[in-house]
Amino acid sequence: MLYHLLIFLFLLAPLGHATEIEVKDFAIRQFDSSGSEFKLYLVKKKGVPLNRLSIFVDGIHGNEKTGIVQRLMKEHSAGMDLYLERGGAFLFVPSLNQGTYRRNNEMIDLNRDFTENPKSLEVKNFIFAVHYIIDLESIVKIDLVLDFHCCERALIQNNELSLKELELVAELVGDNGIPLGFPDEILGYYERIIPGTLIGYFSRTYGALSLAYEAKNLENDGDWIKDGLSRFYVKLLSQSTN
């Protein structure tokens, strides 16, 4: 079974934090038909039992890699550190599609393959890894999923958001004037009923607040996200204690 090829390497890495941060580096061998290796990075505070998770994914379309996830791995904000201290963890996926085209090596659009029975090895292994982490760490909730794309500078939502979710999104975008809407409102084509998207999967399966960010410029867009996440997690944790 390909799932048995999941190799777990446990590393301690200095990320420039006052608190000691543990990074678990998950390497998946024979990730796709090209033989590429795929890595996920689980970031947590050492010694703190986990109960919640946030997931950040870049490059599900190989020609839309933004680099934002790699930046977030190195540049946490105060709110993100608070999330770690309160039992949260971050799962970073710097590049889900190892190729340079929209589709993967098997000509599958991975963002239309996040169904209960995915066809691509990338999606199957990613879903397996998420399930494993949730079981291993006894995580009870996925709070946020951000999936990064290009090039409209807008947030895409999967379904109708509750008032609390809208409040959290408002903290995330701050005063940056970033539109929030469905694909037909932002991208010009109707996709609300397509179940195969990554954000659709995590919203439907885990009840997570799942958003796709369309970065306007792959070189420098996303500077607001670190501060936005700081406000987001402060608000999220205050809601959790009310």
Coordinates of C-alpha atoms in Angstrom, one line a residue:
M1 CA 0.0 0.0 0.0
L2 CA 1.2 3.5 -0.9
Y3 CA 0.0 4.7 2.5
H4 CA 2.6 2.5 4.1
L5 CA 5.3 4.6 2.4
L6 CA 4.5 7.6 4.7
I7 CA 7.8 8.3 6.5
F8 CA 7.8 10.4 9.7
L9 CA 10.8 12.4 10.7
F10 CA 10.6 14.3 13.9
L11 CA 12.8 17.4 14.1
L12 CA 13.3 20.4 16.4
A13 CA 13.8 23.5 14.4
P14 CA 14.5 27.1 15.6
L15 CA 11.9 29.4 14.0
G16 CA 12.8 32.6 15.8
H17 CA 10.2 32.3 18.6
A18 CA 10.6 33.0 22.3
T19 CA 8.9 29.7 23.0
E20 CA 10.2 26.3 21.9
I21 CA 8.5 25.2 18.7
E22 CA 8.4 21.6 17.5
V23 CA 8.3 20.9 13.8
K24 CA 7.3 17.5 12.6
D25 CA 8.4 16.9 9.1
F26 CA 6.3 14.3 7.3
A27 CA 7.9 13.0 4.1
I28 CA 5.8 11.0 1.7
R29 CA 7.7 8.8 -0.8
Q30 CA 6.5 8.0 -4.3
F31 CA 4.1 10.8 -4.0
D32 CA 3.0 10.8 -7.6
S33 CA 3.8 9.1 -10.9
S34 CA 6.8 11.4 -11.4
G35 CA 8.4 10.0 -8.3
S36 CA 8.5 13.4 -6.5
E37 CA 8.7 13.6 -2.8
F38 CA 6.0 15.6 -0.9
K39 CA 6.5 17.1 2.5
L40 CA 4.1 18.5 5.1
Y41 CA 5.2 20.4 8.2
L42 CA 3.3 20.2 11.5
V43 CA 4.2 23.1 13.8
K44 CA 3.2 22.9 17.4
K45 CA 4.4 24.2 20.8
K46 CA 6.6 21.6 22.6
G47 CA 4.9 20.0 25.5
V48 CA 1.4 21.4 24.8
P49 CA -1.3 18.9 24.2
L50 CA -3.1 19.6 20.9
N51 CA -6.8 20.0 20.4
R52 CA -7.1 22.1 17.2
L53 CA -5.5 22.5 13.8
S54 CA -5.2 25.1 11.0
I55 CA -4.1 24.1 7.5
F56 CA -2.3 26.2 4.9
V57 CA -1.9 24.8 1.3
D58 CA 0.0 26.3 -1.6
G59 CA 0.5 25.1 -5.1
I60 CA -2.5 22.9 -5.6
H61 CA -2.3 24.3 -9.1
G62 CA 1.3 24.0 -10.1
N63 CA 1.3 27.2 -12.1
E64 CA -0.1 29.2 -9.2
K65 CA 2.5 28.7 -6.4
T66 CA 2.5 31.9 -4.4
G67 CA 5.2 31.2 -1.8
I68 CA 2.9 32.5 1.0
V69 CA 2.9 29.3 2.9
Q70 CA 6.7 29.1 3.0
R71 CA 6.7 32.7 4.3
L72 CA 4.2 31.9 7.0
M73 CA 6.3 29.0 8.2
K74 CA 9.1 31.4 9.0
E75 CA 7.2 34.6 10.0
H76 CA 4.7 33.8 12.7
S77 CA 2.7 36.7 14.3
A78 CA 1.7 37.2 18.0
G79 CA -1.8 35.8 17.4
M80 CA -0.4 32.7 15.7
D81 CA 1.9 32.1 18.7
L82 CA -1.0 32.5 21.0
Y83 CA -2.9 29.8 19.0
L84 CA 0.1 27.5 19.5
E85 CA 0.1 28.2 23.3
R86 CA -3.6 27.4 23.5
G87 CA -3.2 23.9 22.0
G88 CA -3.4 24.8 18.3
A89 CA -1.1 23.5 15.6
F90 CA -0.4 24.5 12.0
L91 CA 0.0 22.1 9.1
F92 CA 1.9 23.8 6.3
V93 CA 1.9 22.3 2.7
P94 CA 4.3 24.5 0.7
S95 CA 3.5 22.8 -2.7
L96 CA 0.8 20.2 -3.1
N97 CA 1.3 19.9 -6.9
Q98 CA 5.0 19.3 -7.6
G99 CA 4.6 20.2 -11.3
T100 CA 4.6 23.6 -13.0
Y101 CA 1.2 23.3 -14.7
R102 CA -2.3 23.6 -13.5
R103 CA -2.8 19.8 -13.6
N104 CA -0.6 17.2 -12.0
N105 CA 1.7 14.7 -13.8
E106 CA -1.4 12.5 -14.4
M107 CA -3.3 15.4 -15.9
I108 CA -5.7 15.7 -12.9
D109 CA -6.8 19.0 -11.6
L110 CA -6.2 18.4 -7.8
N111 CA -8.6 21.1 -6.8
R112 CA -11.4 19.2 -8.5
D113 CA -10.3 15.9 -7.0
F114 CA -11.0 16.5 -3.3
T115 CA -13.8 14.1 -3.1
E116 CA -14.5 11.2 -0.8
N117 CA -12.9 8.9 -3.4
P118 CA -10.1 11.0 -5.0
K119 CA -8.2 9.7 -8.0
S120 CA -4.9 11.4 -7.6
L121 CA -2.1 10.1 -5.3
E122 CA -1.4 13.7 -4.1
V123 CA -4.9 14.1 -2.7
K124 CA -5.1 10.5 -1.4
N125 CA -1.8 10.9 0.5
F126 CA -2.6 14.4 1.8
I127 CA -6.0 13.2 3.1
F128 CA -4.3 10.2 4.7
A129 CA -1.7 12.4 6.4
V130 CA -4.4 14.7 7.8
H131 CA -6.3 11.8 9.2
Y132 CA -3.2 10.4 10.7
I133 CA -2.2 13.7 12.4
I134 CA -5.8 14.2 13.8
D135 CA -5.7 10.7 15.3
L136 CA -2.1 10.8 16.5
E137 CA -2.5 14.2 18.2
S138 CA -6.2 13.7 19.4
I139 CA -7.2 16.9 17.5
V140 CA -11.0 17.6 17.8
K141 CA -11.4 20.6 15.5
I142 CA -9.9 22.1 12.3
D143 CA -10.4 25.8 12.7
L144 CA -9.2 27.3 9.4
V145 CA -8.1 26.1 6.0
L146 CA -6.5 28.5 3.6
D147 CA -5.8 27.4 0.0
F148 CA -3.6 29.8 -2.0
H149 CA -4.1 30.5 -5.7
C150 CA -3.6 33.3 -8.3
C151 CA -4.5 36.0 -9.5
E152 CA -7.6 38.1 -8.4
R153 CA -6.7 39.4 -4.9
A154 CA -9.9 38.1 -3.3
L155 CA -11.1 35.5 -0.9
I156 CA -13.3 32.7 -2.2
Q157 CA -15.8 31.1 0.1
N158 CA -17.3 27.6 -0.3
N159 CA -20.7 28.0 1.4
E160 CA -22.8 30.5 3.3
L161 CA -20.8 31.8 6.3
S162 CA -22.3 32.2 9.8
L163 CA -22.1 35.5 11.6
K164 CA -19.2 34.2 13.7
E165 CA -17.4 33.1 10.6
L166 CA -18.0 36.5 8.9
E167 CA -16.6 38.2 12.1
L168 CA -13.5 36.1 11.8
V169 CA -13.1 36.8 8.1
A170 CA -13.4 40.5 8.8
E171 CA -10.5 40.2 11.3
L172 CA -8.5 38.2 8.7
V173 CA -8.8 40.8 5.9
G174 CA -8.7 43.9 8.1
D175 CA -8.8 47.1 6.2
N176 CA -7.1 45.7 3.1
G177 CA -10.2 45.9 0.9
I178 CA -10.1 42.3 -0.1
P179 CA -13.4 41.1 -1.6
L180 CA -15.1 38.0 -0.2
G181 CA -17.5 35.9 -2.4
F182 CA -18.3 32.8 -4.3
P183 CA -16.4 31.8 -7.4
D184 CA -19.0 33.2 -9.8
E185 CA -18.9 36.5 -8.0
I186 CA -15.1 36.7 -8.0
L187 CA -13.9 34.5 -10.8
G188 CA -16.9 34.7 -13.2
Y189 CA -17.8 31.1 -13.3
Y190 CA -20.3 29.1 -11.2
E191 CA -18.7 26.5 -9.0
R192 CA -20.7 26.5 -5.7
I193 CA -22.2 23.1 -6.5
I194 CA -18.9 21.4 -7.4
P195 CA -17.9 19.2 -4.4
G196 CA -14.4 18.5 -5.5
T197 CA -12.5 21.6 -4.3
L198 CA -10.1 21.5 -1.4
I199 CA -12.1 24.1 0.6
G200 CA -15.3 22.2 -0.2
Y201 CA -13.9 19.0 1.2
F202 CA -12.7 20.5 4.5
S203 CA -15.8 22.6 5.0
R204 CA -18.0 19.6 4.3
T205 CA -16.0 16.9 6.1
Y206 CA -14.7 18.9 9.1
G207 CA -16.9 22.0 9.4
A208 CA -13.7 24.1 9.0
L209 CA -13.8 27.7 7.9
S210 CA -12.3 27.1 4.5
L211 CA -11.3 29.8 2.2
A212 CA -9.2 30.2 -1.0
Y213 CA -7.1 33.3 -1.4
E214 CA -6.5 34.5 -5.0
A215 CA -3.2 36.3 -4.7
K216 CA -3.0 39.2 -7.2
N217 CA 0.8 39.2 -7.6
L218 CA 2.9 36.1 -7.0
E219 CA 6.0 38.2 -6.2
N220 CA 4.7 40.3 -3.3
D221 CA 1.0 39.8 -2.5
G222 CA 0.1 38.3 0.8
D223 CA 2.0 40.7 3.1
W224 CA -1.3 41.4 5.0
I225 CA -1.9 37.7 5.8
K226 CA 0.5 37.4 8.8
D227 CA -1.1 40.4 10.6
G228 CA -4.6 39.2 9.5
L229 CA -4.0 35.8 11.0
S230 CA -2.8 37.4 14.2
R231 CA -6.2 39.2 14.6
F232 CA -8.0 36.2 13.4
Y233 CA -6.6 33.9 16.1
V234 CA -7.1 36.4 18.9
K235 CA -10.8 36.7 17.9
L236 CA -11.1 32.9 17.4
L237 CA -9.7 32.2 20.9
S238 CA -11.8 34.8 22.5
Q239 CA -14.9 33.3 20.9
S240 CA -13.9 29.9 22.2
T241 CA -13.7 31.1 25.8
N242 CA -17.1 32.9 25.7

